[in-house]
mmCIF file of C-alpha atoms in Angstrom:
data_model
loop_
_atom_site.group_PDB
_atom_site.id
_atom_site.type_symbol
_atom_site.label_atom_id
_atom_site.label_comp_id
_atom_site.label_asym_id
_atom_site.label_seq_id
_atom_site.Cartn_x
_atom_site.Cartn_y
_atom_site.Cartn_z
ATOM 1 C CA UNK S 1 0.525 23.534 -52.725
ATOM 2 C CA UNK S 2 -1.153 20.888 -54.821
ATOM 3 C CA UNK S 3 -2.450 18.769 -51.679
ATOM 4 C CA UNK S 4 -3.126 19.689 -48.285
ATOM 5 C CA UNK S 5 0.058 18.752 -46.200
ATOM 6 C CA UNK S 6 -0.961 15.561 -44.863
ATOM 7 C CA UNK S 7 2.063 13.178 -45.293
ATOM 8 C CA UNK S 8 4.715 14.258 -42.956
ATOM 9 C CA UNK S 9 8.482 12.486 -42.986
ATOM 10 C CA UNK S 10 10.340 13.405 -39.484
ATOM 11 C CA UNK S 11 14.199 12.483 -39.139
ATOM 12 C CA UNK S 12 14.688 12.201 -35.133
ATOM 13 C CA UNK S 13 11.370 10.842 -34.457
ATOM 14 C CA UNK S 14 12.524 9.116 -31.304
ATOM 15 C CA UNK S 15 13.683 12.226 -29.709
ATOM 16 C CA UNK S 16 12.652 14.852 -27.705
ATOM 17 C CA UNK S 17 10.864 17.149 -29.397
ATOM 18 C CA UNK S 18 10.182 14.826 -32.538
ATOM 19 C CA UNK S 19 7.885 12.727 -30.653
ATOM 20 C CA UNK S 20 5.483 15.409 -29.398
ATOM 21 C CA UNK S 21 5.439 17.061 -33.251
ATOM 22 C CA UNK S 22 4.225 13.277 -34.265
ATOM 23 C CA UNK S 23 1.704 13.511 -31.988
ATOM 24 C CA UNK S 24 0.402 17.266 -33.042
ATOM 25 C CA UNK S 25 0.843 16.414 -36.248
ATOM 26 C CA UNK S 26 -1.357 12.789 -36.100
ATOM 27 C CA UNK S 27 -4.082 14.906 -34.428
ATOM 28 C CA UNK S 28 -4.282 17.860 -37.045
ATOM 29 C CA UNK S 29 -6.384 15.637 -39.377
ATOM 30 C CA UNK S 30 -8.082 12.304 -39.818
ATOM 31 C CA UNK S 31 -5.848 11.935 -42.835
ATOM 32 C CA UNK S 32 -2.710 13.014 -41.241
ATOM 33 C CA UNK S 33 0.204 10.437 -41.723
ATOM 34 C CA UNK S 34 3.519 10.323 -40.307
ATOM 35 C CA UNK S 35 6.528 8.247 -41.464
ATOM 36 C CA UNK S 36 9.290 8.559 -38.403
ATOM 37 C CA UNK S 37 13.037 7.777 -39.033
ATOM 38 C CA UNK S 38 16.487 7.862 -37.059
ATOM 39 C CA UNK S 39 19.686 6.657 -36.139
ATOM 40 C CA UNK S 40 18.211 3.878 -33.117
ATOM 41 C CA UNK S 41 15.795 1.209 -33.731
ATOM 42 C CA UNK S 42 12.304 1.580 -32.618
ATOM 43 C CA UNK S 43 11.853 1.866 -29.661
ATOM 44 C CA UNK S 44 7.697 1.656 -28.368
ATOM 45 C CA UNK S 45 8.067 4.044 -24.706
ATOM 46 C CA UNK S 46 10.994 5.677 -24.537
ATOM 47 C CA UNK S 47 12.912 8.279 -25.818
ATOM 48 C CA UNK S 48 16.383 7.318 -27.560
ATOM 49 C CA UNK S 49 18.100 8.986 -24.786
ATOM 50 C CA UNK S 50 18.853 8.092 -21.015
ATOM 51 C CA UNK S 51 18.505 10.484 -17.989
ATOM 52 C CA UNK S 52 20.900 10.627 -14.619
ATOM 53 C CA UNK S 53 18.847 10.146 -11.760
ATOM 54 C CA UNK S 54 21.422 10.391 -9.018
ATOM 55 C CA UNK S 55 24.122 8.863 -10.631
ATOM 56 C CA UNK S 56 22.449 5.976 -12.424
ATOM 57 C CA UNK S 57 21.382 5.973 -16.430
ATOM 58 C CA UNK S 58 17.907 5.512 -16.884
ATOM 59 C CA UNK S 59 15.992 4.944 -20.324
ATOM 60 C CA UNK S 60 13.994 8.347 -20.556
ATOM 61 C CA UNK S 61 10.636 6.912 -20.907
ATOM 62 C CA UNK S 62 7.880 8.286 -22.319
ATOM 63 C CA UNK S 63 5.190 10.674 -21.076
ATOM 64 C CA UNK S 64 1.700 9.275 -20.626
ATOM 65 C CA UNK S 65 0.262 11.048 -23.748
ATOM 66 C CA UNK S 66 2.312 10.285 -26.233
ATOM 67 C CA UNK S 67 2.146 6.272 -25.847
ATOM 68 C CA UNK S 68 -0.006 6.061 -28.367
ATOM 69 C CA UNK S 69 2.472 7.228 -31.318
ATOM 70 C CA UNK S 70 3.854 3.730 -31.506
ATOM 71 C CA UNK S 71 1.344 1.506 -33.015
ATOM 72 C CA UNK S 72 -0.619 4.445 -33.761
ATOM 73 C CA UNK S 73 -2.157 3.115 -37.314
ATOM 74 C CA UNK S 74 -1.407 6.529 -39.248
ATOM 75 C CA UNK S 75 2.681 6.340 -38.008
ATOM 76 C CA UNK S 76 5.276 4.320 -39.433
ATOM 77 C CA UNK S 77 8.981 4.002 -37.975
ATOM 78 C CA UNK S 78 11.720 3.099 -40.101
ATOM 79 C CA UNK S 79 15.851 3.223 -38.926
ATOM 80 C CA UNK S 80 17.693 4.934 -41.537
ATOM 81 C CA UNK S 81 21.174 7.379 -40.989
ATOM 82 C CA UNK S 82 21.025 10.556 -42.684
ATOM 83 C CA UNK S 83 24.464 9.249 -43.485
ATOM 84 C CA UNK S 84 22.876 6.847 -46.154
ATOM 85 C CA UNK S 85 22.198 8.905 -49.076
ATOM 86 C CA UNK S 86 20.701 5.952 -51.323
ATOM 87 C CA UNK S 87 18.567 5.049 -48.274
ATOM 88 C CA UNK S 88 17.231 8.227 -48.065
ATOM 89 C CA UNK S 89 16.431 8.273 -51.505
ATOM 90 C CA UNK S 90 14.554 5.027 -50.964
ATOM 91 C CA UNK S 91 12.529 6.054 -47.837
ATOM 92 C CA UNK S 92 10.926 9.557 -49.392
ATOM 93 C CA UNK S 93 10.056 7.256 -52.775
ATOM 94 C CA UNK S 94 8.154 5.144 -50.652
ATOM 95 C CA UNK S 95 7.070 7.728 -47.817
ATOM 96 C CA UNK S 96 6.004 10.363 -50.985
ATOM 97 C CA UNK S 97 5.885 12.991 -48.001
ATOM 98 C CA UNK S 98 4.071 16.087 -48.889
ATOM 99 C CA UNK S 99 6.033 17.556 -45.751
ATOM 100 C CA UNK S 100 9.756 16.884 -44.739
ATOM 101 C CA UNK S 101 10.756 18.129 -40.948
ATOM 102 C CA UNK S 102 14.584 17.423 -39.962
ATOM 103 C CA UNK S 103 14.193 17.231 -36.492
ATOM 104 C CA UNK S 104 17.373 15.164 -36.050
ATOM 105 C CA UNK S 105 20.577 17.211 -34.349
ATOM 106 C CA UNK S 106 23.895 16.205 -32.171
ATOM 107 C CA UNK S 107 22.773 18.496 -28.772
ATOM 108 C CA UNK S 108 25.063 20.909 -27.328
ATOM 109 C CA UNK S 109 28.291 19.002 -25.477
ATOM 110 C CA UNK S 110 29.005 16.123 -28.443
ATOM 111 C CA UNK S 111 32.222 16.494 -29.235
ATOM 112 C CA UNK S 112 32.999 18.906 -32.616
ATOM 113 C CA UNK S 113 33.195 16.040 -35.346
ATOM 114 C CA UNK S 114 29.452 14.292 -33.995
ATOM 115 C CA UNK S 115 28.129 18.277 -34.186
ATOM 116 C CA UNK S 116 29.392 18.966 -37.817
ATOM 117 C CA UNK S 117 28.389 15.456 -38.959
ATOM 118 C CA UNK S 118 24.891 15.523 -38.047
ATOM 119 C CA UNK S 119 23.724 19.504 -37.990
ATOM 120 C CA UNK S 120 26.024 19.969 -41.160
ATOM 121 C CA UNK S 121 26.691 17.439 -43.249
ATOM 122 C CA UNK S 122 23.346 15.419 -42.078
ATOM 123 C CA UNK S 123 21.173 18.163 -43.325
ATOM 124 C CA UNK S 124 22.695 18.833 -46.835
ATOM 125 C CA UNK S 125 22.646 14.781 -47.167
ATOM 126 C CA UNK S 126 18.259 15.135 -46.112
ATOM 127 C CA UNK S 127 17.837 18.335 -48.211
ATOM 128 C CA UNK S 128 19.927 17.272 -51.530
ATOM 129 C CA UNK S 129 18.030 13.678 -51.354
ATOM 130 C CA UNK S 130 14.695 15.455 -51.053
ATOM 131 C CA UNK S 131 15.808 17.751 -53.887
ATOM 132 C CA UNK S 132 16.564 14.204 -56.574
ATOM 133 C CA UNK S 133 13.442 12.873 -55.413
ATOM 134 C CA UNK S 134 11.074 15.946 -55.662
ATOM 135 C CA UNK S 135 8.479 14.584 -53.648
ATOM 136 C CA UNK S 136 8.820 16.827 -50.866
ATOM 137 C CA UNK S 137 6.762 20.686 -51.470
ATOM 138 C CA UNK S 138 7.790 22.051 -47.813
ATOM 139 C CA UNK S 139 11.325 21.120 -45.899
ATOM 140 C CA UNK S 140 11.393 22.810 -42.153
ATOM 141 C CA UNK S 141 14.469 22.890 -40.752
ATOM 142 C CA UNK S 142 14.105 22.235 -36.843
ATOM 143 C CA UNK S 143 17.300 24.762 -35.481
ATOM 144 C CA UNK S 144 18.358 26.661 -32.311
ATOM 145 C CA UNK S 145 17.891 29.994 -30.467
ATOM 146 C CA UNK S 146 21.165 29.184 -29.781
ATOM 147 C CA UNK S 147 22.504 30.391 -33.056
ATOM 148 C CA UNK S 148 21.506 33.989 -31.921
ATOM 149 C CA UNK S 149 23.938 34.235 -28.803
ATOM 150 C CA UNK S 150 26.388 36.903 -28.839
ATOM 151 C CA UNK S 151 29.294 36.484 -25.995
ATOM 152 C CA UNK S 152 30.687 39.583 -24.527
ATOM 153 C CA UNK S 153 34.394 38.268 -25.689
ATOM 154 C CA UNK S 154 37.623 40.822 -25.679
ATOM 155 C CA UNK S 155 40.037 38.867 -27.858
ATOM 156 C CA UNK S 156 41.147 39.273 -31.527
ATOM 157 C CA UNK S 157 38.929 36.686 -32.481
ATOM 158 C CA UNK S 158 35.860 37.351 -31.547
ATOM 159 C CA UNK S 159 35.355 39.126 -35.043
ATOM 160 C CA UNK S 160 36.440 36.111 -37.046
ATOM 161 C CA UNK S 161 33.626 34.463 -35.162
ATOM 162 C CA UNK S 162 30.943 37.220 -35.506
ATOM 163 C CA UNK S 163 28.202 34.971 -33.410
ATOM 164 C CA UNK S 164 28.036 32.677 -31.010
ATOM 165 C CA UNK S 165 31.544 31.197 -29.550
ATOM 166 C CA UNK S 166 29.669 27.857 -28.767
ATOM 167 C CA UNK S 167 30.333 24.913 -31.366
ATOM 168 C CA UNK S 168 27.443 23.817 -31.079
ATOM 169 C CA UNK S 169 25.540 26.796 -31.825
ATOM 170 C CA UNK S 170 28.066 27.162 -35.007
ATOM 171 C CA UNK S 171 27.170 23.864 -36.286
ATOM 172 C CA UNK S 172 23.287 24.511 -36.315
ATOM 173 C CA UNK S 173 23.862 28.267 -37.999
ATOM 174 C CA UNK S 174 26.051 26.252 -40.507
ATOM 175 C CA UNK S 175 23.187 23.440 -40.841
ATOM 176 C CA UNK S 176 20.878 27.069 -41.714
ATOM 177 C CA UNK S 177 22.867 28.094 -44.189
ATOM 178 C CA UNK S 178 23.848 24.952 -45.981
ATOM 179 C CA UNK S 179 19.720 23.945 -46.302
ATOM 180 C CA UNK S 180 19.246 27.382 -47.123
ATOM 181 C CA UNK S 181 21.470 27.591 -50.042
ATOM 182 C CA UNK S 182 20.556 23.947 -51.042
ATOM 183 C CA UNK S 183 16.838 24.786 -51.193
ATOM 184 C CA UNK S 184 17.417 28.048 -53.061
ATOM 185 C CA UNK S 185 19.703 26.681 -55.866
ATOM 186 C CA UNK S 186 16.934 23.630 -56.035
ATOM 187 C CA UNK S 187 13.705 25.555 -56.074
ATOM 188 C CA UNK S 188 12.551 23.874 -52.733
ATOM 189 C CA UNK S 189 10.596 25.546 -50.144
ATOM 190 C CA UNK S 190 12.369 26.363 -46.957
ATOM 191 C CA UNK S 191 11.394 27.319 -43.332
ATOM 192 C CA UNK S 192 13.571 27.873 -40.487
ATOM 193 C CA UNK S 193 12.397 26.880 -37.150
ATOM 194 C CA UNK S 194 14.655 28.253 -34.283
ATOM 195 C CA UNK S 195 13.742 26.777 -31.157
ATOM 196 C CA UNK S 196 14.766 28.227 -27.817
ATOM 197 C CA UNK S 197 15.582 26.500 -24.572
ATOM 198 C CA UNK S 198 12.910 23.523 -24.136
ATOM 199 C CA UNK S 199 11.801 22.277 -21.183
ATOM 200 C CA UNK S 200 9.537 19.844 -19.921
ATOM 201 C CA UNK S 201 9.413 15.994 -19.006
ATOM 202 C CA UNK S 202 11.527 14.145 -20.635
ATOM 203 C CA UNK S 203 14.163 16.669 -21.105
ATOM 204 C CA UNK S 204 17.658 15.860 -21.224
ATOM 205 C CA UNK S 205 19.634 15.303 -17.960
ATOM 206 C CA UNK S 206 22.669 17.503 -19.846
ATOM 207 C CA UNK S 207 20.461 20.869 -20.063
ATOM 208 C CA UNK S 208 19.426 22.668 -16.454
ATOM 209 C CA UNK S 209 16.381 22.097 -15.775
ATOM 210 C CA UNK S 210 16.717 18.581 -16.292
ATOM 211 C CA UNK S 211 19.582 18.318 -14.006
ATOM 212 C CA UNK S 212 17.982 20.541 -11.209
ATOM 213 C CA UNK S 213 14.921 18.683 -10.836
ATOM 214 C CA UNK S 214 16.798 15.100 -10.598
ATOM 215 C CA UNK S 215 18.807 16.829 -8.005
ATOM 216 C CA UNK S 216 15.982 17.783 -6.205
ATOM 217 C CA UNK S 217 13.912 14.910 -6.241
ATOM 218 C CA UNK S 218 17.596 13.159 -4.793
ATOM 219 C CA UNK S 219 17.611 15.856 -1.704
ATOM 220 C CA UNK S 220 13.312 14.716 -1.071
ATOM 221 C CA UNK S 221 14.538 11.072 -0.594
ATOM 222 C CA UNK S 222 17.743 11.709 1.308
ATOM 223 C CA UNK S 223 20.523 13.141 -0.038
ATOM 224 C CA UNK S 224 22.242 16.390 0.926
ATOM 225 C CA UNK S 225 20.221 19.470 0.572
ATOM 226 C CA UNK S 226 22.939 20.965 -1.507
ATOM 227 C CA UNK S 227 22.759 22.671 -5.930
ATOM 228 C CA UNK S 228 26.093 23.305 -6.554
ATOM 229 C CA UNK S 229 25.758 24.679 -10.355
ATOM 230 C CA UNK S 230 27.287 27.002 -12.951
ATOM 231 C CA UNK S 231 26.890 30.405 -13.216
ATOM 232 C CA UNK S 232 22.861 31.142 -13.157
ATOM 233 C CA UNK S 233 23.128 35.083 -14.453
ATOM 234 C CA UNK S 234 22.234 33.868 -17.997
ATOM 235 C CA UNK S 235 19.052 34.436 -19.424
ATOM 236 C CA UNK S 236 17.357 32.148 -21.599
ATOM 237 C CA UNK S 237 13.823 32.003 -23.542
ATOM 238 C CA UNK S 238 11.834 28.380 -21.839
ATOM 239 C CA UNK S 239 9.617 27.368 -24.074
ATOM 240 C CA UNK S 240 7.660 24.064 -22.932
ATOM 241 C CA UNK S 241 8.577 20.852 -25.465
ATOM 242 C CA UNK S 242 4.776 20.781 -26.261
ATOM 243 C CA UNK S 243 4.539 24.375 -27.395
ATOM 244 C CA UNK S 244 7.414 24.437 -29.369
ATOM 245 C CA UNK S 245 6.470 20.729 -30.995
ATOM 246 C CA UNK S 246 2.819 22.635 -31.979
ATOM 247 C CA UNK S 247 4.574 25.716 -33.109
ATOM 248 C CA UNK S 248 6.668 23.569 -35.619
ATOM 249 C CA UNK S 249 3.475 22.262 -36.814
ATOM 250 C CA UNK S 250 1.795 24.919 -37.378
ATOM 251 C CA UNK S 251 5.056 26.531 -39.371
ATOM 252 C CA UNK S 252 4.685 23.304 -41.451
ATOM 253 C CA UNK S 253 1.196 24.011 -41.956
ATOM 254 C CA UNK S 254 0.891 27.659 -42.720
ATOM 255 C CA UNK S 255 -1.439 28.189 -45.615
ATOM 256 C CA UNK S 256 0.197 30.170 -48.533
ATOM 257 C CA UNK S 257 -1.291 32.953 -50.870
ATOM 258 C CA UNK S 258 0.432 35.115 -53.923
ATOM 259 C CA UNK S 259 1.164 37.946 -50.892
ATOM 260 C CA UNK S 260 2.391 35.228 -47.985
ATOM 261 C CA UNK S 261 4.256 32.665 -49.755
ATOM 262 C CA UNK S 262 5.814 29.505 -47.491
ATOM 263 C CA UNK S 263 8.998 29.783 -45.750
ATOM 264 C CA UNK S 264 11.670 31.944 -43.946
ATOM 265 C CA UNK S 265 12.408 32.241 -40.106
ATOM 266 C CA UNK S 266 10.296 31.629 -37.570
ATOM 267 C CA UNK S 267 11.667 31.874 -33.816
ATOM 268 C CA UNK S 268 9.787 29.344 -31.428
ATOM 269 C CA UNK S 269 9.795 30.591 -27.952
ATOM 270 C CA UNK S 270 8.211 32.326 -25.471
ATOM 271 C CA UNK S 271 9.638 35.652 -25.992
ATOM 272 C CA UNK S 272 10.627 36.390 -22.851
ATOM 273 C CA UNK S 273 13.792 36.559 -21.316
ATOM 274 C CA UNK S 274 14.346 34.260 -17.707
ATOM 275 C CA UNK S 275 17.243 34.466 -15.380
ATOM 276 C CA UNK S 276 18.462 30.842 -14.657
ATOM 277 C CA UNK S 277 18.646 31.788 -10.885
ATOM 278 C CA UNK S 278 15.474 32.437 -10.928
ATOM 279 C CA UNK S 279 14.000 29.013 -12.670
ATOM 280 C CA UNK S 280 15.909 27.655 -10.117
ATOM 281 C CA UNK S 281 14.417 29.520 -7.389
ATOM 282 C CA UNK S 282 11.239 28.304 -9.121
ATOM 283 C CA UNK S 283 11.783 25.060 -9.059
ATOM 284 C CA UNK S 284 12.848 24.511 -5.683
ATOM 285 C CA UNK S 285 9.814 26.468 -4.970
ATOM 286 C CA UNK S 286 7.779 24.103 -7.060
ATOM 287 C CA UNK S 287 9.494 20.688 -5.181
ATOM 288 C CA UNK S 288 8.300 22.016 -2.013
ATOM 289 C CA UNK S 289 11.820 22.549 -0.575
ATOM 290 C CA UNK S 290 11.684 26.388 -0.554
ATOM 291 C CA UNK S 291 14.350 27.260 2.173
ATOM 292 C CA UNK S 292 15.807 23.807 3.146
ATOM 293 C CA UNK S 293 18.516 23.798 -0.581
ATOM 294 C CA UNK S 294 21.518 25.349 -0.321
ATOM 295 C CA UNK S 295 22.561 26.918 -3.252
ATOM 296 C CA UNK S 296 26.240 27.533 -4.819
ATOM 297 C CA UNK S 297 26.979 29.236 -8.416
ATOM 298 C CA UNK S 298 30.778 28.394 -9.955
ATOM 299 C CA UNK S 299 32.308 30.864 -11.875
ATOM 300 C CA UNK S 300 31.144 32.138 -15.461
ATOM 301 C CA UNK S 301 31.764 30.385 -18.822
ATOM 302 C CA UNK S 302 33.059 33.027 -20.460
ATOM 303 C CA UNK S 303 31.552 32.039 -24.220
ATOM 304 C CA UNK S 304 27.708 32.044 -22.517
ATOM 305 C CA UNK S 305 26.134 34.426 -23.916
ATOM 306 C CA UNK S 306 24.939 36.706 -21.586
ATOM 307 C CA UNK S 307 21.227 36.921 -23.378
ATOM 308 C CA UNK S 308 19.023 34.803 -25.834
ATOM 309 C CA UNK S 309 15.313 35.578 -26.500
ATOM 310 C CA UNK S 310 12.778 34.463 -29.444
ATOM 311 C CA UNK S 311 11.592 37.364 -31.912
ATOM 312 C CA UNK S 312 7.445 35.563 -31.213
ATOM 313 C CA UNK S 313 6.080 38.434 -34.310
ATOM 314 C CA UNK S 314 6.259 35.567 -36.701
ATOM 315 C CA UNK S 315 4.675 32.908 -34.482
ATOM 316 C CA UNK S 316 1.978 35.236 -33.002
ATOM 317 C CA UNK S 317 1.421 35.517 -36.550
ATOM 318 C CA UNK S 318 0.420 32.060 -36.948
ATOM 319 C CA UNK S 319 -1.196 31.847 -33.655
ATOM 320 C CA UNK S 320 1.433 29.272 -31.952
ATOM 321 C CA UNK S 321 2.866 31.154 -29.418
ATOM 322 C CA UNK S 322 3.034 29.311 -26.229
ATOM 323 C CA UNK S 323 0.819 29.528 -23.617
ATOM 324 C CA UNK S 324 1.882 27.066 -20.869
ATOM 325 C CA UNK S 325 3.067 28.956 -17.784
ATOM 326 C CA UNK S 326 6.379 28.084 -16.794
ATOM 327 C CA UNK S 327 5.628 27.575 -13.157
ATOM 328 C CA UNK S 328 3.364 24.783 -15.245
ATOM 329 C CA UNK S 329 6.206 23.285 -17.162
ATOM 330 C CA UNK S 330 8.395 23.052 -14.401
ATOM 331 C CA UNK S 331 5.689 21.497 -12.075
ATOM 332 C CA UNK S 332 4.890 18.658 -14.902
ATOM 333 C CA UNK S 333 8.543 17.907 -14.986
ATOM 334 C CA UNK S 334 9.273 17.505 -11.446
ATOM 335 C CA UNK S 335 6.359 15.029 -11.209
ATOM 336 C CA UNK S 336 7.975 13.523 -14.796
ATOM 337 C CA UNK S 337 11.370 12.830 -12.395
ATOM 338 C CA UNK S 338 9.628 11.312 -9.378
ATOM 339 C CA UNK S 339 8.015 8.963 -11.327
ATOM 340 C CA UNK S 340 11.076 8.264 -13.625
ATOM 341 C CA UNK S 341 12.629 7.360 -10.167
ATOM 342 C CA UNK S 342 9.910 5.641 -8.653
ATOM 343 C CA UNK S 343 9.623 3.285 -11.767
ATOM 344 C CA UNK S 344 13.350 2.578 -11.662
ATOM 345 C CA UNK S 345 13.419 1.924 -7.994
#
């Protein structure tokens, strides 16, 4: 690279995960910059999405420590759709990023056309604007574990699929392959960060943990001691959101020689494999209401598949694999929903 990689451009910088890679980013040097864009206006302390605490929509707001992004005199938010191809052009002319991470993504559960409009058709419109304005020397594409799953499906079509059975999942492997061959036919560096099951505060009230510790915190101020859930036989790779937001930093940072050049796949999780009935058991364990929940599992989903884990050799490589215990992550989330709740009365 001709510079050191200090001028970062971030679709999705209100969400989840976006906001804690401003924040490792900002802190990695004194001349770190960050220029933050998405679909919402700028917001100041909260995240662009809403959680369900007990029935009621709630403005996720934002963790203590990561207040400081907005205002923060090295970060700049600007709205701008990944649907507007000249304003894209406009925003990396005047950004002049040395770094571009598309962090932006419809989550598992839109409905089909929201899922191939953003993780498709979104990322070719970011990758072939960074490719006519050539300011950009790295592009990391932010994906999903999710892409890995194999379902255990007897039916004729379960080789036309070859994968994952989950449109959402599709839509992000689709989103690889159409940056992939964009950046190869343009000459532009290309990393692939596949990021497993996140967890943490200010995680979405659609994805489990979310959901189980809003329950919880319900049954510690009243309500019926009762999880009834989905099937919990799945295993899944937790990784906590500021882990994985460090770990895409650090693949955006990786220093290059003639014998490790830039780019590829890196997996961001924790590389090991946890049974959902047991982060539930820890959970419940963690709210202090071991032996007072009863617990009830619906049938299977038959296009789960039945296990996802990260491949960490590549991260350990860069020395970002995580290192928060999960009995951590889940502790720090359950105190994020109690005082989500208490704020909100």
């Amino acid at each position: 690279m001709k510079a050191e990689p200090t001028r970062l451009l971030l679709s999705g910088a209100q969400g989840l995960l976006a906001r804690s890679i401003a924040w490792h980013w900002l802190a990695s040097s004194p001349d770190a910059a960050v220029v933050g864009f998405g679909r919402s206006a700028r917001l100041s302390d909260t995240y662009s999405h809403h959680l369900d605490l007990d029935g009621r929509q709630v403005p996720a707001r934002l963790p203590a420590g990561l207040l400081g992004i907005d205002g923060h005199p090295r970060y700049v938010y600007v709205p701008c759709s990944l649907d507007d191809a000249a304003g894209l052009d406009d925003l990396i002319s005047r950004a002049r990023p040395h770094v571009v991470i598309h962090s932006a993504a419809a989550l598992r559960d839109d409905d089909t056309a929201a899922l191939v409009q953003a993780n498709v058709s979104g990322t070719a419109s970011l990758v072939e604007s960074c490719l006519r304005e050539r300011w950009a020397d790295r592009f990391v594409l932010v994906s999903s574990g999710a892409v890995l799953g194999r379902p255990v499906i007897d039916h004729p079509l379960a080789a036309v699929l070859d994968g994952p059975a989950d449109p959402y999942a599709i839509s992000k492997r689709a989103g690889e392959q159409i940056a992939a061959a964009l950046a190869l036919r343009g000459g532009m560096p290309l990393a692939v960060a596949r990021v497993f099951n996140l967890i943490g505060p200010g995680l979405q009230s659609r994805h489990l943990p979310a959901e189980v510790a809003a329950r919880l915190e319900a049954v510690r101020r009243g309500a019926a001691p009762l999880l009834q859930l989905g099937d919990l036989s799945t295993q899944r790779d937790l990784v906590s959101v500021d882990d994985a937001a460090r770990a895409v930093v650090a693949v955006a940072q990786q220093q290059e020689s003639p014998d490790q050049p830039w780019g590829g796949l890196v997996d961001i999780g924790s590389g090991t494999a946890t049974v959902m009935r047991d982060l539930v058991t820890l959970m419940i364990e963690t709210a202090g209401l071991t032996g007072r929940i009863e617990l009830r599992e619906e049938g299977r989903r038959p296009f789960d598949a039945p296990t996802i884990v990260a491949d960490t050799a590549a991260l350990a490589a860069l020395g970002a694999r995580p290192t928060t215990p999960l009995a951590q992550t889940c502790a720090e989330l359950q105190a994020y929903v109690a005082d989500q709740w208490d704020s909100t009365g």
